[in-house]
XYZ file of C-alpha atoms in Angstrom:
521
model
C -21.883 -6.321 66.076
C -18.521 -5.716 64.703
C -17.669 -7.963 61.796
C -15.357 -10.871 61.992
C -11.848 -9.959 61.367
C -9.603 -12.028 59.074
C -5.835 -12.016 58.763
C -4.462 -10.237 56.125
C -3.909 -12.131 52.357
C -1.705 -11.123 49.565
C -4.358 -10.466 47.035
C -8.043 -9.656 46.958
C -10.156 -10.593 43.772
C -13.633 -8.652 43.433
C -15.253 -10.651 40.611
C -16.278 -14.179 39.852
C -16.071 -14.023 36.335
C -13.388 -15.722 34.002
C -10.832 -12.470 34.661
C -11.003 -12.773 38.052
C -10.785 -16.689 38.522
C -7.644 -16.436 36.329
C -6.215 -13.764 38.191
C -7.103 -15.614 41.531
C -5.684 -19.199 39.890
C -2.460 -17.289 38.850
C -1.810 -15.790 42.013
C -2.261 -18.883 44.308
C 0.130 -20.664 42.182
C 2.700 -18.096 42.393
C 2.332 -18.495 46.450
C 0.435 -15.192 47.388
C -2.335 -15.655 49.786
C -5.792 -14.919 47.747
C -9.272 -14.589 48.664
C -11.993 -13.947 45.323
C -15.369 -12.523 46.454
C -18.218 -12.828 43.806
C -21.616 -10.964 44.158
C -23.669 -14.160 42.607
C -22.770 -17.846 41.360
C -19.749 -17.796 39.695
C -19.825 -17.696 35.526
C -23.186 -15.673 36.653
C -23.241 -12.645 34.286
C -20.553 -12.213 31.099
C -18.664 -15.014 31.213
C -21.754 -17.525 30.780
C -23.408 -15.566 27.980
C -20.223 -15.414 25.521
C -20.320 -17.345 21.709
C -18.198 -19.950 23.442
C -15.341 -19.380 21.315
C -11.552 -19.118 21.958
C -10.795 -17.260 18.454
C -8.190 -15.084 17.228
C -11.008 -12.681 15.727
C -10.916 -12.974 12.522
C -12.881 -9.529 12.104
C -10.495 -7.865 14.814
C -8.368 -7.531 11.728
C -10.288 -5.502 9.404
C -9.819 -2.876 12.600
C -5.759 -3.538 12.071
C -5.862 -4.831 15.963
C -3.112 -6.958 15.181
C -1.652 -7.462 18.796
C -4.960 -8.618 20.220
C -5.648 -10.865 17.109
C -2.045 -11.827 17.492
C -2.131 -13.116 21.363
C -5.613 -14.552 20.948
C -4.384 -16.721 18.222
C -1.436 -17.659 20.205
C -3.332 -18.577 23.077
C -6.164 -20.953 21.074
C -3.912 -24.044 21.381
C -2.021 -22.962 25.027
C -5.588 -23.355 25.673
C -6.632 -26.011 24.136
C -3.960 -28.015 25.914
C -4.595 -26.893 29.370
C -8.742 -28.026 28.580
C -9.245 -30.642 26.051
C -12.187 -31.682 28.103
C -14.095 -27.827 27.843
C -12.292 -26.916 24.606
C -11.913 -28.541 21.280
C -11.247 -27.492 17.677
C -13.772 -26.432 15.681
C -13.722 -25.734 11.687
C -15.785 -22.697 10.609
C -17.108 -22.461 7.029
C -17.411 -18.964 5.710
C -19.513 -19.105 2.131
C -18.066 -16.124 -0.169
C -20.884 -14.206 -2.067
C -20.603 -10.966 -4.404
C -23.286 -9.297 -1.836
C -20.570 -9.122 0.858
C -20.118 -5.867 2.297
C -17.934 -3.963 4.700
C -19.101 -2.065 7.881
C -18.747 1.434 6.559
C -16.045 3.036 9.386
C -13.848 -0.300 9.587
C -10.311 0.970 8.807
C -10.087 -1.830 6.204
C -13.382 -0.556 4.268
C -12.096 3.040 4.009
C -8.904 2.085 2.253
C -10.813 -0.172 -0.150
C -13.186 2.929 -0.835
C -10.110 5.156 -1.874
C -8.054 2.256 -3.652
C -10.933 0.368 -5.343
C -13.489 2.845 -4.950
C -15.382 0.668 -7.843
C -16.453 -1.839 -5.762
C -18.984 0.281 -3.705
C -18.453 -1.842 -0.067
C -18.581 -4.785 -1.821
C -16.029 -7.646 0.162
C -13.739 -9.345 -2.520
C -13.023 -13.027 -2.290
C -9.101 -12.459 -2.525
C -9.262 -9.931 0.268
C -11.057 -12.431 2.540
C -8.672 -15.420 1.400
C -5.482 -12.755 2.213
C -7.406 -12.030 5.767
C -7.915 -16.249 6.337
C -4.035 -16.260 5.440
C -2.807 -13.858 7.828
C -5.216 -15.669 10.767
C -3.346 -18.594 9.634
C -0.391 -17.258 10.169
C -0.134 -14.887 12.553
C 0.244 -16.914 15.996
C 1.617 -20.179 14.439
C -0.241 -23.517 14.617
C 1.021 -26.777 15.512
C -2.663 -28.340 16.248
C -5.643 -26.632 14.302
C -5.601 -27.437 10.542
C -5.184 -24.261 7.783
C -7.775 -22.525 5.734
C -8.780 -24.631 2.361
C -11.181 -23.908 -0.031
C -15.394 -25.615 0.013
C -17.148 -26.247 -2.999
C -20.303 -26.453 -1.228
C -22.202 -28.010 -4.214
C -20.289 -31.303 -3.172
C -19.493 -30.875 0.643
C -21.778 -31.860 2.966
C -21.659 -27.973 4.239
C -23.610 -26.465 1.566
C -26.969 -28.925 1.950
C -27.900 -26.743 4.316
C -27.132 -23.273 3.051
C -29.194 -21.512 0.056
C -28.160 -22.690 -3.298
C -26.894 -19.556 -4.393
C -23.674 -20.120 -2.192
C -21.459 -22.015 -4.309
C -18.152 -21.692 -2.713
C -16.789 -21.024 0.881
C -12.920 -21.258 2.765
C -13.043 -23.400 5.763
C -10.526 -22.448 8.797
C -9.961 -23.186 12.365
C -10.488 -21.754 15.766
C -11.821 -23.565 18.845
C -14.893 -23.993 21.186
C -15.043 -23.714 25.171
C -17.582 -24.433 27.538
C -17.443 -20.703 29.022
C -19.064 -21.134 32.586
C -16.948 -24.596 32.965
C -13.595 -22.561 32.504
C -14.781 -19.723 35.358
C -15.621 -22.878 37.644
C -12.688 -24.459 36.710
C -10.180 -21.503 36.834
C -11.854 -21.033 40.331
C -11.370 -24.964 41.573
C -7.557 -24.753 40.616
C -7.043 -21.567 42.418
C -9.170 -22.919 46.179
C -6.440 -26.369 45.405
C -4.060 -23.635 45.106
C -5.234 -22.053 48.583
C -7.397 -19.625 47.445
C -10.443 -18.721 49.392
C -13.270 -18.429 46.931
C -16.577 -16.645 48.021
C -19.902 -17.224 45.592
C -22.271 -14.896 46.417
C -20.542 -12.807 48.630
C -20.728 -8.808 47.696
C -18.376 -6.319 48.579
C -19.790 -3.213 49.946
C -16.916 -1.022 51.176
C -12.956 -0.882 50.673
C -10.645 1.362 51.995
C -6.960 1.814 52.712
C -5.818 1.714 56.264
C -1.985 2.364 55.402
C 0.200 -0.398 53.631
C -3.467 -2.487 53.453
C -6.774 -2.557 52.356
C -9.600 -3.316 54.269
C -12.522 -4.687 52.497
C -16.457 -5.269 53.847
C -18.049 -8.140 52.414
C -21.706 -9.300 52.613
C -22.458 -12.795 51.887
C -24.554 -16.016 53.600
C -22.659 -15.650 57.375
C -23.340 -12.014 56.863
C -20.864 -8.928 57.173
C -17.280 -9.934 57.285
C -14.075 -7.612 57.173
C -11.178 -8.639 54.993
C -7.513 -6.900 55.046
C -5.715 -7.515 52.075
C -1.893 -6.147 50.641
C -3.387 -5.676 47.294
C -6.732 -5.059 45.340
C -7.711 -6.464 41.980
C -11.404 -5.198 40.526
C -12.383 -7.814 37.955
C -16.100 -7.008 38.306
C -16.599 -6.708 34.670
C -19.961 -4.505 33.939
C -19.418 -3.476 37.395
C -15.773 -2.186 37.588
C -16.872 1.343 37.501
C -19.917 0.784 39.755
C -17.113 -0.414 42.760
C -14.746 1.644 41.974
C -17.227 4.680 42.732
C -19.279 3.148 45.350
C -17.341 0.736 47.454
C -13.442 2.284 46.936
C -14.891 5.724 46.698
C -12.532 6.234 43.727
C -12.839 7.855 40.391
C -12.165 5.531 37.587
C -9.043 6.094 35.712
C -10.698 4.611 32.525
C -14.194 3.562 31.503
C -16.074 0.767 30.260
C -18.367 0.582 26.958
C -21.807 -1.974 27.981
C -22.097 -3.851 24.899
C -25.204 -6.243 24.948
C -24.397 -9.689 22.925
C -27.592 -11.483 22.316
C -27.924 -15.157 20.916
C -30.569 -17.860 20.038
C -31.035 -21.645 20.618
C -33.029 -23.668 17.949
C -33.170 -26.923 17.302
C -30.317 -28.234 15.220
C -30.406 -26.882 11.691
C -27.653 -28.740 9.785
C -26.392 -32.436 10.456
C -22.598 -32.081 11.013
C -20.307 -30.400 13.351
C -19.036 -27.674 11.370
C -19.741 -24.242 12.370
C -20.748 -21.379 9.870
C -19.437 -17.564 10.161
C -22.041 -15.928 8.116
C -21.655 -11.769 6.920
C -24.437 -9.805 7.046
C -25.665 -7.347 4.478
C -24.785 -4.458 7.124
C -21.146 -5.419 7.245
C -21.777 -7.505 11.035
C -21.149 -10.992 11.400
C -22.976 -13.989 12.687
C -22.077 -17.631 13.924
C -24.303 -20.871 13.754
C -22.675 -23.645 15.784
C -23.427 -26.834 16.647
C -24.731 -26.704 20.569
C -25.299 -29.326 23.489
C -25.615 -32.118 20.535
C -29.377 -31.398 19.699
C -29.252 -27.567 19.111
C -27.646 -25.119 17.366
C -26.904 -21.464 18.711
C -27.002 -18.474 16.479
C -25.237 -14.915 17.772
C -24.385 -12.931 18.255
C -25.583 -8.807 18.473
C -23.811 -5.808 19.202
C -26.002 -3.244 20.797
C -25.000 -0.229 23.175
C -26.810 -1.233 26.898
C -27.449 2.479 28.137
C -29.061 0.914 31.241
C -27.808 -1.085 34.143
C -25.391 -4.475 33.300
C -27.981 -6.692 35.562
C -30.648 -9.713 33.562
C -29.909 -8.434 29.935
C -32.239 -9.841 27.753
C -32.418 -10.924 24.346
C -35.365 -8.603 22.862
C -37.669 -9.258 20.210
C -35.869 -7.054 17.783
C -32.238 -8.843 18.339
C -34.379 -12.602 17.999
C -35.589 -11.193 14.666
C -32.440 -9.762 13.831
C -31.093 -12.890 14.597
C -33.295 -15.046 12.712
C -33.379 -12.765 9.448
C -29.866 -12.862 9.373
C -29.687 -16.587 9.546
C -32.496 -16.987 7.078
C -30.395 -15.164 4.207
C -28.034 -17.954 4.460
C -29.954 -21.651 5.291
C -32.139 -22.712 2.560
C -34.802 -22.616 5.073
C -36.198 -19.893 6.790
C -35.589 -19.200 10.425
C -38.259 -17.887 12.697
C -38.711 -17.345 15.885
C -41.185 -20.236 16.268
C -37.745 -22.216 15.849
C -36.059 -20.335 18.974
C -36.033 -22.909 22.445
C -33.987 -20.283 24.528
C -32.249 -17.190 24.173
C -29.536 -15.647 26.346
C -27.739 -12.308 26.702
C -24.660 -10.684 28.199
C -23.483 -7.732 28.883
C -19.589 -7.311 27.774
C -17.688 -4.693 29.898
C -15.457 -3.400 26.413
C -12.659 -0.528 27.096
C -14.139 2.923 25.952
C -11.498 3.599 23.086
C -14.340 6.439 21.777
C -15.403 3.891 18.909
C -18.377 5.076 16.676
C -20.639 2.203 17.013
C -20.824 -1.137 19.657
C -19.458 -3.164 17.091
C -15.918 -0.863 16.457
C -15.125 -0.718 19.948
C -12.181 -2.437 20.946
C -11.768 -6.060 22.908
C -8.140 -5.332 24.082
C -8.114 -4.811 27.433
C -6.876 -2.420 29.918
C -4.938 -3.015 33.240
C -4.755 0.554 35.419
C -3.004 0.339 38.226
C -3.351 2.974 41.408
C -0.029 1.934 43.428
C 0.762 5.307 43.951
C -0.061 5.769 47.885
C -0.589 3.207 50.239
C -1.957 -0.748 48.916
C -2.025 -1.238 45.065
C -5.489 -1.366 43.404
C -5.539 -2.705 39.952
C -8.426 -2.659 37.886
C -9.441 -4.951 35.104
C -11.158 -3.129 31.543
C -12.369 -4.742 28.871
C -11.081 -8.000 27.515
C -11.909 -11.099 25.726
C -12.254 -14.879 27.114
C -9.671 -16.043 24.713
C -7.230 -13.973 26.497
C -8.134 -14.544 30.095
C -4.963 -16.391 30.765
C -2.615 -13.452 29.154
C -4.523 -11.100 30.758
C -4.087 -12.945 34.409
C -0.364 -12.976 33.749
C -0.174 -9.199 32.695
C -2.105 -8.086 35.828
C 0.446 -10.396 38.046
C 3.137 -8.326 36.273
C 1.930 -5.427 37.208
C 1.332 -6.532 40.877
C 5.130 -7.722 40.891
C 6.740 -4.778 42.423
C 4.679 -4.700 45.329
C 5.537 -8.746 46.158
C 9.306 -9.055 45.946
C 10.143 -13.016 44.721
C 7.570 -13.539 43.083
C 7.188 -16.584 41.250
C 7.424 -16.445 37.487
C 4.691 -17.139 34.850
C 3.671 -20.631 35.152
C -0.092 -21.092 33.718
C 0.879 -21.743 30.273
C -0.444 -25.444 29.048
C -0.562 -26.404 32.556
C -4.113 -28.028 32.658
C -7.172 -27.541 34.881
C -8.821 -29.961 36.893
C -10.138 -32.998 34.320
C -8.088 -31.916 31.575
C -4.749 -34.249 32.123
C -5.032 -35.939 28.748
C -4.389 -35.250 25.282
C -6.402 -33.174 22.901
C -6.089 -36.111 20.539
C -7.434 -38.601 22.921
C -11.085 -37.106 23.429
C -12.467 -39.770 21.159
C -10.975 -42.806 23.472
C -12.103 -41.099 26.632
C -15.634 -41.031 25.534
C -15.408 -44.532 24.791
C -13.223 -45.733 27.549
C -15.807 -44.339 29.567
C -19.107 -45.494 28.031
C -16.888 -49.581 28.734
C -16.448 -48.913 32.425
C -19.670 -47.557 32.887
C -21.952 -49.890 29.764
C -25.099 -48.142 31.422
C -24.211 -44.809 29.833
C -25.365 -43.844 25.957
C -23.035 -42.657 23.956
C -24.279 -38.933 24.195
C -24.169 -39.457 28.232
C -20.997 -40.626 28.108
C -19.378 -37.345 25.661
C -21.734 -35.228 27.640
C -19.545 -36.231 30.697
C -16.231 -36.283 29.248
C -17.069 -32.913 27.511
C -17.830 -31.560 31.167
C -15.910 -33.164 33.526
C -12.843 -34.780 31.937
C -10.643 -37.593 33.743
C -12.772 -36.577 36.924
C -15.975 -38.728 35.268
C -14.721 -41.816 36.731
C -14.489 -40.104 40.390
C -18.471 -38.931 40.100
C -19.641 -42.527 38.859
C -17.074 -43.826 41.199
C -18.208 -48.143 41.737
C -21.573 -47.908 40.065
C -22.661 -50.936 38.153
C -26.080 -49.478 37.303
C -27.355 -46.283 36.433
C -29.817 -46.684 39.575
C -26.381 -47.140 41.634
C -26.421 -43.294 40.689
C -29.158 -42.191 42.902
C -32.254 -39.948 41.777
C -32.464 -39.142 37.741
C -33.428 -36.103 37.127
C -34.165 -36.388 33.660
C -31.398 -36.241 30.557
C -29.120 -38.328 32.276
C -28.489 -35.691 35.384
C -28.080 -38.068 38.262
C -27.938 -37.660 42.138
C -23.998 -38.622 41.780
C -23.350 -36.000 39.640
C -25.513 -33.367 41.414
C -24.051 -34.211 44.683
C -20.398 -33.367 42.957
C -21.459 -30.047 41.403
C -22.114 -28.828 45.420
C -19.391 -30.450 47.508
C -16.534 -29.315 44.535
C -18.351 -26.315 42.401
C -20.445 -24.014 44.544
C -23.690 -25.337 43.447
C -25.938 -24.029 45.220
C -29.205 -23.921 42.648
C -31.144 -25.830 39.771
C -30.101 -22.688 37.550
C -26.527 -23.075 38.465
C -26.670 -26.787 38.144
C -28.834 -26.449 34.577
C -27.682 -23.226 33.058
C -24.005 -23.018 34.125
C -22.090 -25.845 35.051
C -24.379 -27.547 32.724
C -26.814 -26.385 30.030
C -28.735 -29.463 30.875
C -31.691 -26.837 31.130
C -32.441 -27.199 27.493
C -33.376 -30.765 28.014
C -35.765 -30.579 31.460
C -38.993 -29.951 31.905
C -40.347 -27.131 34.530
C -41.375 -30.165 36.947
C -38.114 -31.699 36.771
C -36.229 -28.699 37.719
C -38.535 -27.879 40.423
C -37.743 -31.505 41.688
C -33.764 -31.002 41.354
C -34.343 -27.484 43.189
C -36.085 -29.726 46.186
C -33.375 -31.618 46.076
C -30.568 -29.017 46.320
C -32.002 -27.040 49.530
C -32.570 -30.153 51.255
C -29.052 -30.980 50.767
C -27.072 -27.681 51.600
C-alpha cells in the first residue's frame, strides 16, 4: 500500500521536546507551514527530567562561558513574562563554608592554584560573592531581587541546615514546570497552524530535489510527508536520525550526560531553594516540589549506552542523599526517597574532560548546501529554548524570502495572559468562583493551567459537577481537557507530565484513570 501523500509544508520538526516545540511555535508564527513529528508523548524523554530551572548558571561561570550565562540570564524574566503560570521566581540560598572546594580542571580553579596557590582548592567567600555579583549583573534585572547576605543563625533558612553553617548569600533565578512548557510551546504552535504528531516516528528522509520527503510511522500507520526544509531536534537522538533515517554523517556530535534526581518528602518548611557544593567541587539543588516534596539533583554521569528509560541507580540515590546529608541537620537516606527520575541531556561534544565540564551552549549546523536545508539542533539548555528557536529561524531565513521577524519575545503562551505579580490573586480569585476547591487545589491549577482554569471548571457549582475524582483533586473535567487540548493519551502522561499528580495516587487509582482514558479515546 503506498503511503498517503501530503502536500508539501515549509518546515518539518523531528522532535517533541522543548527545542523542537519552540522551533515549531516560532515558525508557525512567522507564517511557514509546519508539521512536528515526535516518536513518544511529548515532554517524553529530556525535557521532563530537567531541575526545572530557568537559570543563568551560576557555575557556567567558573568555565568563563560568559555568552551562554549571559543569554540565559537575559532570558529568565523574557520568560517569566511569557509563563507566570509555569514559571515563577525562586530565591536560592547558598551557605558559604571554609570546606568549599573547586572541581580541579574548572578554568577558574587553575588560576586560583597559580595566584593563591595557598589555599589548596579551597572556594573563598569573596570569590563566590564577586561570582553572585557578576550573575547579578550580567543580563540586567528589572523583576528578580539581587544577591544579599543570610545569617542563618536568625533566618528561617538555616533551621534546617547543620549548625556549622553560619552564613549564606541568597540570589535569584526562577522555576518552570518543564513538561508544561513542551506542551505548551506545542499548543501555541497547532493555534498557530502547526500540525503536531505525538507518537509518530520518522523512519526515512530523503531529498527529492528542492524538497524533502519524510516517512513517518505513527497510530494511522505509514504516512509520507514533503517538506521545503528539515529541522532535527531529536535531542539524544540527533545523531541516531541523522545516520539512520537521513543517511547522513553528522557534522557534529553529542555528549549523553545522565542527570539523576530524588523526591522525598519535604525537608524544610519554606519555599526557598538551597544550592549546596559538594566536597568534589559538583553542585546540588534542594527545592521545594509539588507543595509536599522536595527534589534533590542533580548528577552528572557519562551514559555510554543508549538515551532510552535512564534510570536513577543506586549509586547516584546514595550520591544524592550523602551529598544532601552534609548539609541538613538530618540525615538523608534513601528510606526518605518517594520517586526518582532521570534524563538523558544531549550536550555538544566540545572534548571536555569529565560530564560535568562539557559545555550547555548549543550548536545549530546547517546542511543547505545542495538541494532542501537540513538543520540540526546540538546541545542546549531549557533556559534558552526560546533563543535557540530564534537562532535556528535565522539560519532557515535565506531559504524563505519575507520572512517574518523575531516575534516570541514576552509574548505569552496559552494561560499565561496575566502578570507575574498577580499569581497570588489568581489563586484566590479562583478558589471564590469555584469555593469547592482547597487552597492547594486551587494554586495547583493556577500553577498548571493559568487563566484557562476557569474554561476546565467551566459552570460547576460542586466538585461532583466535575465528574469522576480520581484522587488528589484530578477530576474527570480536567482529564477530559488534558486529551481534547494536550495529546493525552495515558495515566503516565496525565500523572507524570502534564501533571506530577503521580506522587499523590495510589497504583489502584491510576489503574482506574488508565480505564478511563482508553475508554475515552
Amino acid at each position: 500500500m503506498t503511503p498517503e501523500m501530503e502536500q508539501p509544508v515549509d518546515l518539518f520538526v523531528i522532535g517533541g521536546g522543548v527545542n523542537g516545540t519552540g522551533i515549531a511555535r516560532d515558525a508557525a508564527g512567522r507564517g511557514l507551514s509546519v508539521t512536528l513529528a515526535e516518536m513518544g508523548d511529548l515532554a517524553q524523554a529530556t525535557s521532563s527530567a530537567s531541575t526545572k530551572l530557568f537559570h543563568g548558571g551560576l557555575r557556567y561561570l567558573e568555565y568563563f562561558e560568559i555568552r551562554l550565562v549571559h543569554e540565559a540570564l537575559k532570558e529568565r524574566e523574557v520568560l517569566l513574562v511569557a509563563m507566570p503560570h509555569i514559571s515563577w521566581p525562586m530565591r536560592f540560598v547558598l551557605p558559604v563554608h571554609p570546606s568549599m572546594r573547586f572541581e580541579s580542571d574548572t578554568p577558574t580553579s587553575r588560576l586560583l592554584g597559580i595566584f593563591m596557590p595557598w589555599m589548596k582548592g579551597r572556594r573563598p567567600a569573596w570569590l563566590i560573592r564577586l561570582g553572585l555579583f557578576i550573575y547579578d549583573n550580567l543580563g540586567g534585572r528589572r523583576i528578580l531581587p539581587g544577591t544579599r547576605k543570610l545569617d542563618l543563625a536568625r533566618d528561617p533558612a538555616g533551621r534546617a541546615l547543620d549548625p556549622k553553617f553560619r552564613r549564606a548569600y541568597e540570589y535569584s533565578d526562577c522555576w518552570v514546570q518543564d513538561s508544561r512548557l513542551v506542551v505548551l510551546n506545542a499548543r501555541d504552535a497547532a493555534a498557530r497552524g502547526a500540525h503536531v504528531l505525538p507518537r509518530t516516528r520518522v523512519t526515512q528522509a530523503q531529498r527529492e530535489g528542492d524538497l524533502w520527503r519524510i516517512t513517518t510511522e505513527g497510530p494511522e500507520g505509514a504516512r509520507d510527508h514533503l517538506a521545503r526544509a528539515l529541522v532535527n531536534a531529536a535531542g539524544p537522538w540527533v545523531d541516531i536520525v541523522l545516520r539512520e533515517a537521513v543517511g547522513a554523517r553528522s557534522p557534529a556530535h553529542i555528549r549523553l550526560v545522565r542527570g539523576s534526581h530524588i523526591v522525598t518528602r519535604r525537608l524544610f518548611d519554606h519555599d526557598r531553594c538551597y544550592f549546596f557544593q559538594g566536597t568534589d567541587g559538583r553542585i546540588c539543588f534542594a527545592i521545594p516540589y509539588e507543595q509536599e516534596f522536595t527534589l534533590i539533583g542533580t548528577t552528572d554521569q557519562d551514559n555510554p549506552g543508549p538515551p532510552d528509560h535512564p534510570s536513577c541507580s543506586e549509586a547516584e540515590e546514595d550520591y544524592l542523599c550523602a551529598f544532601a546529608s552534609r548539609y541538613f541537620a538530618r540525615e538523608v537516606t534513601r528510606a526518605d526517597v518517594v520517586w526518582s527520575y532521570s534524563g538523558v541531556r544531549p550536550l555538544y561534544d566540545d572534548g571536555a574532560s569529565s560530564a560535568t565540564a562539557a559545555t550547555r551552549d548549543y550548536v545549530l549546523a546547517l546542511d543547505g548546501g545542495e538541494g532542501a536545508p537540513l538543520l540540526s539542533v546540538f546541545g542546549g539548555k531549557i533556559t534558552t529554548y526560546r533563543r535557540l528557536a530564534e537562532h535556528a529561524m535565522g539560519k532557515l531565513a535565506p531559504f524563505f524570502p519575507g520572512l517574518k521577524p523575531d516575534w516570541t519575545a514576552r509574548v505569552t503562551l496559552p494561560g499565561g495572559d496575566f502578570a507575574p505579580d498577580q499569581v497570588g490573586a489568581m489563586i484566590a480569585r479562583l478558589g471564590a468562583d469555584y469555593p469547592f476547591l482547597n487552597p492547594a487545589e486551587a494554586q495547583r491549577l493556577i500553577r498548571h493551567y493559568g487563566t484557562e482554569c476557569w474554561d476546565i471548571l467551566g459552570t460547576a457549582k460542586t466538585r461532583a459537577d466535575l465528574g469522576t475524582d480520581f484522587g488528589a483533586g484530578l477530576s474527570a473535567a480536567e482529564v477530559d481537557w488534558l486529551i481534547a487540548k494536550e495529546w493525552a493519551m495515558s495515566a503516565e502522561d496525565v500523572l507524570w507530565r502534564r501533571t506530577k499528580l503521580g506522587l499523590r495516587l495510589s497504583g489502584e487509582e491510576a489503574a482506574r484513570l488508565e480505564t478511563y482514558i482508553a475508554e475515552k479515546i
